Coordinates of C-alpha atoms in Angstrom, one line a residue:
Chain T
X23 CA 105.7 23.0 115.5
X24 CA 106.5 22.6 119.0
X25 CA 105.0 24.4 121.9
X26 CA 105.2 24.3 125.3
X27 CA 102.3 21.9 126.7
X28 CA 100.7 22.6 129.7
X29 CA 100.6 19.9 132.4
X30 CA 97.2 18.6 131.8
X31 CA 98.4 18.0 127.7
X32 CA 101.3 16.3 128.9
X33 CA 99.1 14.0 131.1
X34 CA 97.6 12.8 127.9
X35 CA 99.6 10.5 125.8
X36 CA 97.6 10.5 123.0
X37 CA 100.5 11.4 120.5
X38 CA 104.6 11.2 120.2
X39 CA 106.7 13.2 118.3
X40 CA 109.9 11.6 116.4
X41 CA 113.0 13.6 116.4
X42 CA 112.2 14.6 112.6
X43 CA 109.4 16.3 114.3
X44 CA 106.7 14.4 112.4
X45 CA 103.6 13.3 114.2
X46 CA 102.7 9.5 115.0
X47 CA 99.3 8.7 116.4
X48 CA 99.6 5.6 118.0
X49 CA 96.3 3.6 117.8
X50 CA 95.8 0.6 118.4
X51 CA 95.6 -1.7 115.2
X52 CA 97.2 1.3 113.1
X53 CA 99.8 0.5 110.7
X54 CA 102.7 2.5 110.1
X55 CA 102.4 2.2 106.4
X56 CA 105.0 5.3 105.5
X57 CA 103.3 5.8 102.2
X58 CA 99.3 6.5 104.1
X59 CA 101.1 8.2 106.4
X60 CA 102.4 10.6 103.6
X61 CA 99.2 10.4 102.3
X62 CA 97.7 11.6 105.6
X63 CA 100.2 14.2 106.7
X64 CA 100.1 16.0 103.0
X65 CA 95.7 15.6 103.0
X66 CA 95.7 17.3 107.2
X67 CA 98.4 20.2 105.8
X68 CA 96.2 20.9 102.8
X69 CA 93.3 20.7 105.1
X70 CA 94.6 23.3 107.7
X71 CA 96.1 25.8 105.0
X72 CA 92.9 25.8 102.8
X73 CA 90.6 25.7 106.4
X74 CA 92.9 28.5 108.1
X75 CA 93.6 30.7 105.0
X76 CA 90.0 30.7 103.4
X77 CA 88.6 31.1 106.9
X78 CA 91.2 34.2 107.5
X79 CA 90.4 35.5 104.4
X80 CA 86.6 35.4 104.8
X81 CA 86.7 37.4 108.4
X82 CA 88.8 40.0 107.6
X83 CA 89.0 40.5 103.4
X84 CA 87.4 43.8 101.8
X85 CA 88.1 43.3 98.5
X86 CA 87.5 46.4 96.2
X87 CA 87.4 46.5 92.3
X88 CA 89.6 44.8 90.1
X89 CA 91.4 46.9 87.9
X90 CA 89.7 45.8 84.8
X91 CA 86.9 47.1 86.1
X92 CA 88.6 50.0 86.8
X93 CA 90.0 50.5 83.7
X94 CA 86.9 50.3 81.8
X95 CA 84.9 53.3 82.9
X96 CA 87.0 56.3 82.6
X97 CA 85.4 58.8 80.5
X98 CA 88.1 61.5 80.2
X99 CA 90.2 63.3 83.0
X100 CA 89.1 66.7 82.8
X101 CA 86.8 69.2 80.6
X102 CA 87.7 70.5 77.1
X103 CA 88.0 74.1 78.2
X104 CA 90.6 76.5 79.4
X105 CA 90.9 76.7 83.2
X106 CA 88.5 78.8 85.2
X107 CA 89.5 81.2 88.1
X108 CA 88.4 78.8 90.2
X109 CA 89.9 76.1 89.0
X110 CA 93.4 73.7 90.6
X111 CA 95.3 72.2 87.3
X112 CA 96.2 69.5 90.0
X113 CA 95.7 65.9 88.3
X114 CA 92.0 65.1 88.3
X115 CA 91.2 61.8 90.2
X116 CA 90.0 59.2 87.8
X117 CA 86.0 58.5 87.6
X118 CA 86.5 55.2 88.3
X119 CA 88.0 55.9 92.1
X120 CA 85.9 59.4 92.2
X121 CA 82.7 57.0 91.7
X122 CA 83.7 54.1 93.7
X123 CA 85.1 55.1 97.0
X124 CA 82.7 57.6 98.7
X125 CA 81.6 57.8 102.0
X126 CA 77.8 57.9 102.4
X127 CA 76.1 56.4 104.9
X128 CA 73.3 56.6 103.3
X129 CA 73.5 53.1 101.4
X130 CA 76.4 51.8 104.1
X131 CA 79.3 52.9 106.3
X132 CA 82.2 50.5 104.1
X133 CA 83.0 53.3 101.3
X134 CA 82.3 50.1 98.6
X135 CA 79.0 50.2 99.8
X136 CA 77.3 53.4 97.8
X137 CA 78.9 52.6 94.5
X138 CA 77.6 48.2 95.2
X139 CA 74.1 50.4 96.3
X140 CA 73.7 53.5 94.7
X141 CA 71.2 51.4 92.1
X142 CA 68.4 51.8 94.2
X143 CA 68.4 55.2 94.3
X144 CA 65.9 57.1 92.1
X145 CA 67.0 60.1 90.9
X146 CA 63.9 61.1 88.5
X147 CA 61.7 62.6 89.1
X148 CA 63.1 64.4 91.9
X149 CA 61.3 67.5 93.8
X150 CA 63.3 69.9 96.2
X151 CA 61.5 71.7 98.7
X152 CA 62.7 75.5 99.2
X153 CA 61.2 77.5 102.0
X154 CA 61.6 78.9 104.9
X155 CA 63.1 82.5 104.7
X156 CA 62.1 83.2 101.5
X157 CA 60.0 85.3 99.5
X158 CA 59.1 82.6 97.4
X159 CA 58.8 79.3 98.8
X160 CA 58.4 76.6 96.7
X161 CA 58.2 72.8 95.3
X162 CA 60.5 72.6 92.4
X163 CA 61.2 69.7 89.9
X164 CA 65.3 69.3 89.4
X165 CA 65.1 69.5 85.6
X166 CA 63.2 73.0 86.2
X167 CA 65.4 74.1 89.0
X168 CA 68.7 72.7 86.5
X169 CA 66.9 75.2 83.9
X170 CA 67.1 78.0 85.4
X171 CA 71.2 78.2 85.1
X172 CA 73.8 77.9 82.9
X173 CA 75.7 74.9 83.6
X174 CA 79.2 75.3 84.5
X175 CA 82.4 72.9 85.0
X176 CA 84.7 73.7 88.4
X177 CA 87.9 71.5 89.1
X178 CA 88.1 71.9 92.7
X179 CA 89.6 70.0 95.4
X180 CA 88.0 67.8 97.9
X181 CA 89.3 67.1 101.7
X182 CA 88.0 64.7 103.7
X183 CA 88.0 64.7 107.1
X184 CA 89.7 61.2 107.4
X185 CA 92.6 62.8 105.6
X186 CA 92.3 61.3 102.1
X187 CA 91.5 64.3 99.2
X188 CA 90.7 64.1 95.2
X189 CA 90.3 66.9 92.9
X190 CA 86.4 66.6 91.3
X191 CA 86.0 68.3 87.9
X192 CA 82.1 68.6 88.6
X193 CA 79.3 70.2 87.0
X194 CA 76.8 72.5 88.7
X195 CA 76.1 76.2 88.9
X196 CA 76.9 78.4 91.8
X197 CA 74.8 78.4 95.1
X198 CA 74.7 82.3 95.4
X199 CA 72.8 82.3 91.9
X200 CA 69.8 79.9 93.8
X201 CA 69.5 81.5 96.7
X202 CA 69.6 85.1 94.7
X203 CA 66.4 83.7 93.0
X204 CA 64.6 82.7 95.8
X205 CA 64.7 86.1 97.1
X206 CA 65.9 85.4 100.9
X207 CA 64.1 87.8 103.8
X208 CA 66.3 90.0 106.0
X209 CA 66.0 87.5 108.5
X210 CA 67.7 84.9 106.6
X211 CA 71.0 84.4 108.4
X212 CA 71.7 80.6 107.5
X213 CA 71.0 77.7 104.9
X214 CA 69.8 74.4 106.0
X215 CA 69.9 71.4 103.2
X216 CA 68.1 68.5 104.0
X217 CA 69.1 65.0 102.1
X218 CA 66.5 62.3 101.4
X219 CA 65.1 60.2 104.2
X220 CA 63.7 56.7 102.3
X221 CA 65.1 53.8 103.6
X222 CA 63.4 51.5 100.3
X223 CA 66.5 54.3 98.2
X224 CA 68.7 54.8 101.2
X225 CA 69.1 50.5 102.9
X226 CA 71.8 52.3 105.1
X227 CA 69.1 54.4 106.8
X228 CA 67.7 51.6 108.1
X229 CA 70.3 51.6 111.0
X230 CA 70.4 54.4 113.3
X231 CA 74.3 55.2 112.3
X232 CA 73.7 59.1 112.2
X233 CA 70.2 60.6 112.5
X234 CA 68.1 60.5 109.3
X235 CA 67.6 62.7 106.9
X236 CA 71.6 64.2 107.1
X237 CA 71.4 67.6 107.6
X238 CA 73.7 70.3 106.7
X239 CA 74.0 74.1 107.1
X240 CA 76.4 77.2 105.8
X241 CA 76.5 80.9 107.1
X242 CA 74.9 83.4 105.0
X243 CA 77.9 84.7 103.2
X244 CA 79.5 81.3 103.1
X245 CA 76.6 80.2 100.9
X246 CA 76.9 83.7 98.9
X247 CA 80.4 82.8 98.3
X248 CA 81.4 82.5 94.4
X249 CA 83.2 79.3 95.8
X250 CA 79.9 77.3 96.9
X251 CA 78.6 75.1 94.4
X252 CA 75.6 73.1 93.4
X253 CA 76.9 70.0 91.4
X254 CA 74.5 68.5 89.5
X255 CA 76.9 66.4 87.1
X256 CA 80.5 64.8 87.4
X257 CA 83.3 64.2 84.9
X258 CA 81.4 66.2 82.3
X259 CA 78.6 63.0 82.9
X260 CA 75.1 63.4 85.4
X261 CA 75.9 62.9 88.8
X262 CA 76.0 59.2 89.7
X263 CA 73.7 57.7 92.7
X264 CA 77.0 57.0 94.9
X265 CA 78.0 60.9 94.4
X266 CA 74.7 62.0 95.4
X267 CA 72.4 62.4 92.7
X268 CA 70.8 64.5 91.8
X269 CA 72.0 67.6 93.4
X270 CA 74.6 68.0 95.8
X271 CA 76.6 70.9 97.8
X272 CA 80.1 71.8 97.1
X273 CA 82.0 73.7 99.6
X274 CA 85.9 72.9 98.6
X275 CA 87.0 74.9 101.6
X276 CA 85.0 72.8 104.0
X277 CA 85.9 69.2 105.3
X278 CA 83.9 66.8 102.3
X279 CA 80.9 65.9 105.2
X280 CA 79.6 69.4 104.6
X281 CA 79.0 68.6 100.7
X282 CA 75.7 66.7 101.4
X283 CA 74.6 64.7 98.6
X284 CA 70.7 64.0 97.2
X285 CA 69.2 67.6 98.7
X286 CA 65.9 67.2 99.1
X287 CA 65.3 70.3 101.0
X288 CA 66.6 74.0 101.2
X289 CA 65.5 76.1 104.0
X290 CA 66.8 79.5 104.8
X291 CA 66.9 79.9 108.4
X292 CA 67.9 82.8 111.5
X293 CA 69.0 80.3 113.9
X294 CA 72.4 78.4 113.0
X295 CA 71.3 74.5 111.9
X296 CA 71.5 71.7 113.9
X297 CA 74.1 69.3 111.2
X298 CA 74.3 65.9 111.3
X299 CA 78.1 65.2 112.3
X300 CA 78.2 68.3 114.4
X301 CA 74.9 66.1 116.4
X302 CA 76.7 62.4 116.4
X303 CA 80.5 63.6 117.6
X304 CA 80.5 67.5 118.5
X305 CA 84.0 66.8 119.8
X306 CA 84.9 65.8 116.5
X307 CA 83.4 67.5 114.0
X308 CA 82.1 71.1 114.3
X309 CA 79.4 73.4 112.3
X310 CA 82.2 75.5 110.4
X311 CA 84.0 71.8 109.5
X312 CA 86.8 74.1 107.5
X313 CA 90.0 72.6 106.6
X314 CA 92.7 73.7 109.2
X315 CA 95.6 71.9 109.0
X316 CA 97.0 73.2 112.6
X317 CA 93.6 71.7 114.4
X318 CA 94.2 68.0 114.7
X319 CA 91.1 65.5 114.7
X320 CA 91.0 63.7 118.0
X321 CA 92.0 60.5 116.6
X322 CA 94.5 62.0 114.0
X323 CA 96.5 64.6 113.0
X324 CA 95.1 67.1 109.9
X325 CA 98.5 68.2 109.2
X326 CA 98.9 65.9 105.8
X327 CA 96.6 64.0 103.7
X328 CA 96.7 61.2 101.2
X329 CA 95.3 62.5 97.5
X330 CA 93.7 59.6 96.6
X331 CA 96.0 57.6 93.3
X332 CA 99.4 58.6 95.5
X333 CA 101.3 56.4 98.2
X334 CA 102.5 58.8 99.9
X335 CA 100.9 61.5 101.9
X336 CA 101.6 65.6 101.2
X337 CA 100.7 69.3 103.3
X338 CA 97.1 69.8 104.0
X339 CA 96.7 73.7 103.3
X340 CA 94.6 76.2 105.4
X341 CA 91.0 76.2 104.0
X342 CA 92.5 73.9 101.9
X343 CA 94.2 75.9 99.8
X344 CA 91.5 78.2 99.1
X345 CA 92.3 81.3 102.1
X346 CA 93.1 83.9 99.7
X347 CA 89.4 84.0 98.7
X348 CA 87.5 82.1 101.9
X349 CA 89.7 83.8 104.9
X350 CA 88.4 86.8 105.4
X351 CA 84.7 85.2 106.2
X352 CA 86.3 84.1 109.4
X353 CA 87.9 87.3 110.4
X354 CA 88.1 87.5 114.1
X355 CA 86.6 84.3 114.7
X356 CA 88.7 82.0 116.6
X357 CA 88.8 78.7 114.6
X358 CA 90.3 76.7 117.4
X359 CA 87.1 76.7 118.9
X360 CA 84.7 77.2 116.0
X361 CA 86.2 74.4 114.2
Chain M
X9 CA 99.2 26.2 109.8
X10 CA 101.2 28.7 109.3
X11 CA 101.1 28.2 105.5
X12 CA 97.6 28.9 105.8
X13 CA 98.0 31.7 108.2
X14 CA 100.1 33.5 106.1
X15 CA 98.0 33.0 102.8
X16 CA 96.3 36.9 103.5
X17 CA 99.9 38.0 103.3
X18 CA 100.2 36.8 100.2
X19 CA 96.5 37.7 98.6
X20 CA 96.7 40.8 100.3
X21 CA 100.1 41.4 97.8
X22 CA 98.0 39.9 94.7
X23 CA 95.4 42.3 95.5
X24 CA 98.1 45.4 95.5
X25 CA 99.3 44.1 93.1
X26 CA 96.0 44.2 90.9
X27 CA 94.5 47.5 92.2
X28 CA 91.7 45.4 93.8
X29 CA 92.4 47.0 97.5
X30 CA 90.8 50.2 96.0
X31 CA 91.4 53.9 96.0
X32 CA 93.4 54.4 99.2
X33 CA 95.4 51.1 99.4
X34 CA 97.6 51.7 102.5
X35 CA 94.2 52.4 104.3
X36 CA 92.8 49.0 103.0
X37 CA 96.0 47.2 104.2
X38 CA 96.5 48.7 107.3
X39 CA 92.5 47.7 108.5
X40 CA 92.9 44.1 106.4
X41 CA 96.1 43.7 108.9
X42 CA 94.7 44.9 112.2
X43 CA 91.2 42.9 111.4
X44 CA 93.6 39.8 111.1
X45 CA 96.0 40.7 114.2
X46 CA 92.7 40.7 116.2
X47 CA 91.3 37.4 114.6
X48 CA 94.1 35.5 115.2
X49 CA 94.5 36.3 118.7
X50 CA 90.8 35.9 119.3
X51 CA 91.6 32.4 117.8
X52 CA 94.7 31.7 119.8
X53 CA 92.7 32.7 123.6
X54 CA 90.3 30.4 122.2
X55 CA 92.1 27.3 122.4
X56 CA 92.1 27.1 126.4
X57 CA 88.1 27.5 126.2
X58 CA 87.7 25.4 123.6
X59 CA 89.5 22.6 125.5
X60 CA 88.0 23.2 128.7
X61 CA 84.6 22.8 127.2
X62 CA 85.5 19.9 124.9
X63 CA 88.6 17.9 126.5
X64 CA 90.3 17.7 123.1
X65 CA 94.2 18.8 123.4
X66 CA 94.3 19.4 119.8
X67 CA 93.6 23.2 119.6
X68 CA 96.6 23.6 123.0
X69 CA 98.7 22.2 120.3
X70 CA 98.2 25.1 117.4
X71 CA 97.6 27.7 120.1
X72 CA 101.1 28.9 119.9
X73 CA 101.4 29.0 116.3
X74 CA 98.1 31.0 116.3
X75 CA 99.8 33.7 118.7
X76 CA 102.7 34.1 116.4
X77 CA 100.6 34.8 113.5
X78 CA 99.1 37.1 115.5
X79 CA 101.7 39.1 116.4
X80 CA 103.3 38.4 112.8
X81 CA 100.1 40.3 111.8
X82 CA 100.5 43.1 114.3
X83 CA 104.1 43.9 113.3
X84 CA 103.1 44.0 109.3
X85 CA 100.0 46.5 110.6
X86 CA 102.4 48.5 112.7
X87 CA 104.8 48.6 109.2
X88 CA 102.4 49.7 107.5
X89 CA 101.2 52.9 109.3
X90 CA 104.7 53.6 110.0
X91 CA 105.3 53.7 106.1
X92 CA 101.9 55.5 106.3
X93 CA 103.7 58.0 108.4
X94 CA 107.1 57.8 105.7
X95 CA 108.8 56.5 108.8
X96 CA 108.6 59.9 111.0
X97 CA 109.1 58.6 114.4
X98 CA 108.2 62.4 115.6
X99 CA 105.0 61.7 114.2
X100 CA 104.7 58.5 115.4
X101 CA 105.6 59.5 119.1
X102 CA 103.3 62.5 119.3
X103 CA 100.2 60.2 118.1
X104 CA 101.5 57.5 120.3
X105 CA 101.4 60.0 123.0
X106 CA 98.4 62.4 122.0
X107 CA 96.0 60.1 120.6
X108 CA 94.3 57.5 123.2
X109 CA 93.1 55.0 120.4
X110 CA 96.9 55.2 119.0
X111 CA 98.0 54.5 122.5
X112 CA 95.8 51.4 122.8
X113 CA 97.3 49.8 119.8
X114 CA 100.8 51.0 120.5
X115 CA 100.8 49.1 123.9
X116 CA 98.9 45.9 122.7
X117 CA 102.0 45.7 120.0
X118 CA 104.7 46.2 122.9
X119 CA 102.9 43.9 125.1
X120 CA 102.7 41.4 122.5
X121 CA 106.5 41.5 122.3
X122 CA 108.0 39.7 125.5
X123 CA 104.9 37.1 124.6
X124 CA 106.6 36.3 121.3
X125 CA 110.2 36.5 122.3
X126 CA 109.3 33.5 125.1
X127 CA 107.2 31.3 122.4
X128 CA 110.4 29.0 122.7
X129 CA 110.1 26.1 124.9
X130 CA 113.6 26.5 126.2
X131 CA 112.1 30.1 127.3
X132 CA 109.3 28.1 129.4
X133 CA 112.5 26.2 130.9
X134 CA 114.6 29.3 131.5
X135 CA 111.3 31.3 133.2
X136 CA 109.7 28.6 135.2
X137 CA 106.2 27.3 134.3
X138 CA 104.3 29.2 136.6
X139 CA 106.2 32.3 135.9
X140 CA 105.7 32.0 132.1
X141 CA 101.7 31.2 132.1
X142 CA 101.9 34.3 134.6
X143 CA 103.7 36.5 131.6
X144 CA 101.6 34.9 128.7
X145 CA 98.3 36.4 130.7
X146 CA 99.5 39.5 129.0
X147 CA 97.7 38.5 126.2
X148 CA 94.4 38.8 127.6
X149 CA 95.5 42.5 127.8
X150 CA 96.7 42.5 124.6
X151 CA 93.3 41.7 123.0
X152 CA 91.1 43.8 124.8
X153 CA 93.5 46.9 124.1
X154 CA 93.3 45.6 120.2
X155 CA 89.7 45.5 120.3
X156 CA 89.6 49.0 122.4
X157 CA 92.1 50.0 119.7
X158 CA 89.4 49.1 116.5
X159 CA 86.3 50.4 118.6
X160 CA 87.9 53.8 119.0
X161 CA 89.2 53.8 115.4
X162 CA 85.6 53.2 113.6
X163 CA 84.0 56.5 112.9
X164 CA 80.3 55.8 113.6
X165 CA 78.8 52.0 113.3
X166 CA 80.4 50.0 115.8
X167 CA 78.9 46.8 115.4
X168 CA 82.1 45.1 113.9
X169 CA 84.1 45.6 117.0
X170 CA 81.6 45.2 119.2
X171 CA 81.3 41.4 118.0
X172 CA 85.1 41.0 118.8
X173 CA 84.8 42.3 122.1
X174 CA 81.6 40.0 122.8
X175 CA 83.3 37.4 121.6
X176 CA 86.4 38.1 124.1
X177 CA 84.3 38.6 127.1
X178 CA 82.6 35.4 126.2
X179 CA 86.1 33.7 126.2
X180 CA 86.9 35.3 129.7
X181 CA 84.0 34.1 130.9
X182 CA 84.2 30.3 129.8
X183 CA 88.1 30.5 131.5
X184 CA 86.6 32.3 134.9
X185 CA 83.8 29.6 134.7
X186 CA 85.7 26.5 134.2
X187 CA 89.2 27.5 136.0
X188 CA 87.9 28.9 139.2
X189 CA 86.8 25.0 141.0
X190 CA 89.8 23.2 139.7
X191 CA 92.0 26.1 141.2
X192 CA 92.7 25.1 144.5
X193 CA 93.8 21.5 143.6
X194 CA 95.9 22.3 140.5
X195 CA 98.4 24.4 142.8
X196 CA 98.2 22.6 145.4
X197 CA 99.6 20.0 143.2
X198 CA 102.5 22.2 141.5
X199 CA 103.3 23.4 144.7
X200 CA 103.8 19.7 145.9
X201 CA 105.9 18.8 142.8
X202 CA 108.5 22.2 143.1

């Protein structure tokens, strides 16, 4: 190692280089013993690698799982059943990365942290709250609520807006079904979801990251769509805490944000909800939050994404890939603007 | 030192190796990479501080070697989203161009460049001293458009970069402190001896 010394180091004899390049402190009374001098040399290089590498390593490394771990919790890919109309026969992404990289910022912003986390999270007994426009408001336990439908499995895609997708073989039953029941008023013209606010469940809600309880919202039809889905389950198994147990929103032609997990709350409402992302960046992420592959993000392109298990990155499709049956909700909208 | 810089290299390989960087891998690299671009540098504008406040000359000595790794690290996280981007220089250009946190990290790298190509002591001859500390200030640049670069990037908590940029302005400051009375003499001095 040689490096060019400023004038004050050069002032400073306190060392002298050989011309093998090997390092002599001169001291006074120090013997030049070449064997302690080996001995020295090889104990300092061992000393900076192990006190430079491990102190890299702590700063910057994220380790995920192993894949041991990995391996050992993979149920089956996808349901014993013939495919649905609904349904991609794209490769379903494994449990094991389905369950362990997720964003919610409910247990932590790192997408390790809700899968480390999600233990603390109750999801028995569980009430949801449905009011608002309805003709019949009411306090509901999930099992009851779960009762009231036939279960059903959906393989559908999921896009994220950070450009990473998956395909999710959940289990649920379909939104319009709910909201059918509840009996919405004619001045129902939106539907507002509410997630859990309990920071002793949620740790992550202790910091102000987004504004507590995470709110979402859909249009009228948009909820009515045969598309929209309640999951309630995963990989034919209940939903796990880091996937948002238990009862989630599906919307598979909507950025993944809009799926908000844990529900709490559904309220049927005339004025258009005030959502969570749409509140923290409204440059960046917008009420209708559908996949559009020709609107970039401001800090990236949408054009492509990564499908999580691949290297390389492939086509992001309109509403991705679900405009033959979503488009014509947005007909004469301009979704430049209402993005 | 370099041994031990270059030990995330090769746990970050062990860990692609094993599946331990996760589900999205490239993404895991390419932060793993700029984290340790960042540290590095942070490290190496530390070493001036560090001796103005303590008088050792040791960490003047490993400074250089610290930069390198640096930008060592830089290059491998600028590979890496290129691969990210199969190589597409179209691509690259237009989020180089259109994208302001893109263009931050973009022109730390190139400014990084000229610092690295003059690490040579025969370079310090051939430029002059005075010349050469003057060029190697671009790495005060450098680091405050990396940190800009990660504080733009993060979607919503910001504390992580935050801490780096703390920690830059508290090295600034120390430099500003310490330099600004010994100024007048040291040049006066240089400009005796040229």
């Amino acid at each position: 190692m040689t490096d060019p010394r400023t004038p004050e180091d050069q002032t400073q004899p306190t060392d002298l280089q050989t011309p093998d390049g090997q390092r002599r402190i001169l001291t006074p009374g120090s013997d030049l013993n070449p064997r302690r001098e080996f001995m020295r040399s090889a104990a300092l290089f061992t000393g900076t690698v192990a006190a430079l590498g491990g102190g890299l390593e702590v700063l910057t490394r994220r380790p995920g799982l192993s894949s041991a771990e990995a391996q050992a919790t993979d149920p089956f890919s996808r349901p014993d059943r013939p495919l649905g109309p609904y349904d991609t026969d794209e490769k379903v992404t494994s449990y094991q990365q389905a369950t362990t990289y997720n964003n919610f910022y409910e247990f932590g912003t790192d997408k390790s942290d809700p899968a480390r986390l999600a233990r603390s999270l109750k999801p028995r007994p569980w009430t949801v709250r449905i009011d608002g426009e309805v003709r019949k408001p009411q306090t509901i336990d999930i099992d009851t609520l779960q009762s009231w439908f036939p279960l059903e499995d959906r393989i559908y895609r999921m896009r994220c807006v950070e450009g990473w997708s998956m395909v999710m073989p959940w289990l649920g039953f379909p939104l319009a079904a709910l909201i059918r029941r509840l009996e919405p008023t004619s001045k129902a013209k939106y539907v507002q979801f509410t997630a859990l606010l309990d920071t002793k469940q949620f740790p992550g809600q202790k910091q102000q990251v987004l504004k507590w309880p995470y709110v979402e919202g859909l249009r009228l039809d948009e909820a009515l769509h045969p598309l929209s889905f309640m999951a309630v389950g995963l990989h034919g198994r209940t939903l796990p805490g880091q996937n948002g147990a238990p009862l989630r929103l599906v919307v598979p032609w909507k950025y993944g944000f809009k799926n908000i997990k844990s529900i709490v709350r559904i309220t049927l409402t005339e004025k258009q909800p005030q959502t969570t992302w749409a509140l923290a960046a409204p440059q960046e992420y917008g009420f209708y939050a559908n996949v559009n592959p020709a609107v970039p993000h401001p800090r990236w392109s949408q054009a492509t994404e990564r499908r999580i298990g691949e290297l390389g990155r492939r086509k992001t499709l309109p509403f991705n890939g679900y405009a033959d049956e979503v488009a014509g909700l947005y007909r004469g909208m301009d979704l430049r603007k209402n993005f | 030192m370099t041994v031990g810089g270059l030990l995330p290299v090769a746990v970050l390989v062990y860990d692609a190796l094993s599946g331990a960087l996760g589900a999205n891998p490239i993404q895991r690299a390419t932060l793993q990479t700029g984290l340790l671009t960042l540290v590095l540098l942070v490290l190496s504008l530390a070493c001036t501080p560090l001796r103005l406040l303590t008088g050792w000359t040791w960490p003047a000595r490993i400074r250089k070697t610290l930069g390198l790794l640096g930008f060592g690290y830089a290059a491998l996280h600028f590979l890496i989203y290129l691969f990210d981007h199969s190589f597409d220089l179209t691509l690259m250009t237009e989020d180089v161009l259109k994208r302001p946190f893109i263009t931050a990290g973009f022109t730390a790298l190139l400014l990084l460049v000229p610092l690295a190509l003059t690490s040579t002591p025969r370079a310090v001859k051939r430029l002059g001293f005075a010349r050469w500390t003057r060029l190697h200030q671009l790495a005060y640049v450098a680091v405050s458009l990396g940190a800009l670069h990660y504080y733009w990037g993060v979607k919503k908590d910001h504390t992580p970069p935050l801490i780096y940029a703390a920690v830059i302005a508290a090295l600034f400051l120390i430099r500003f402190l310490k330099r600004r009375p010994a100024r007048s003499a040291r040049t006066g001095s240089r400009a005796a001896k040229s």
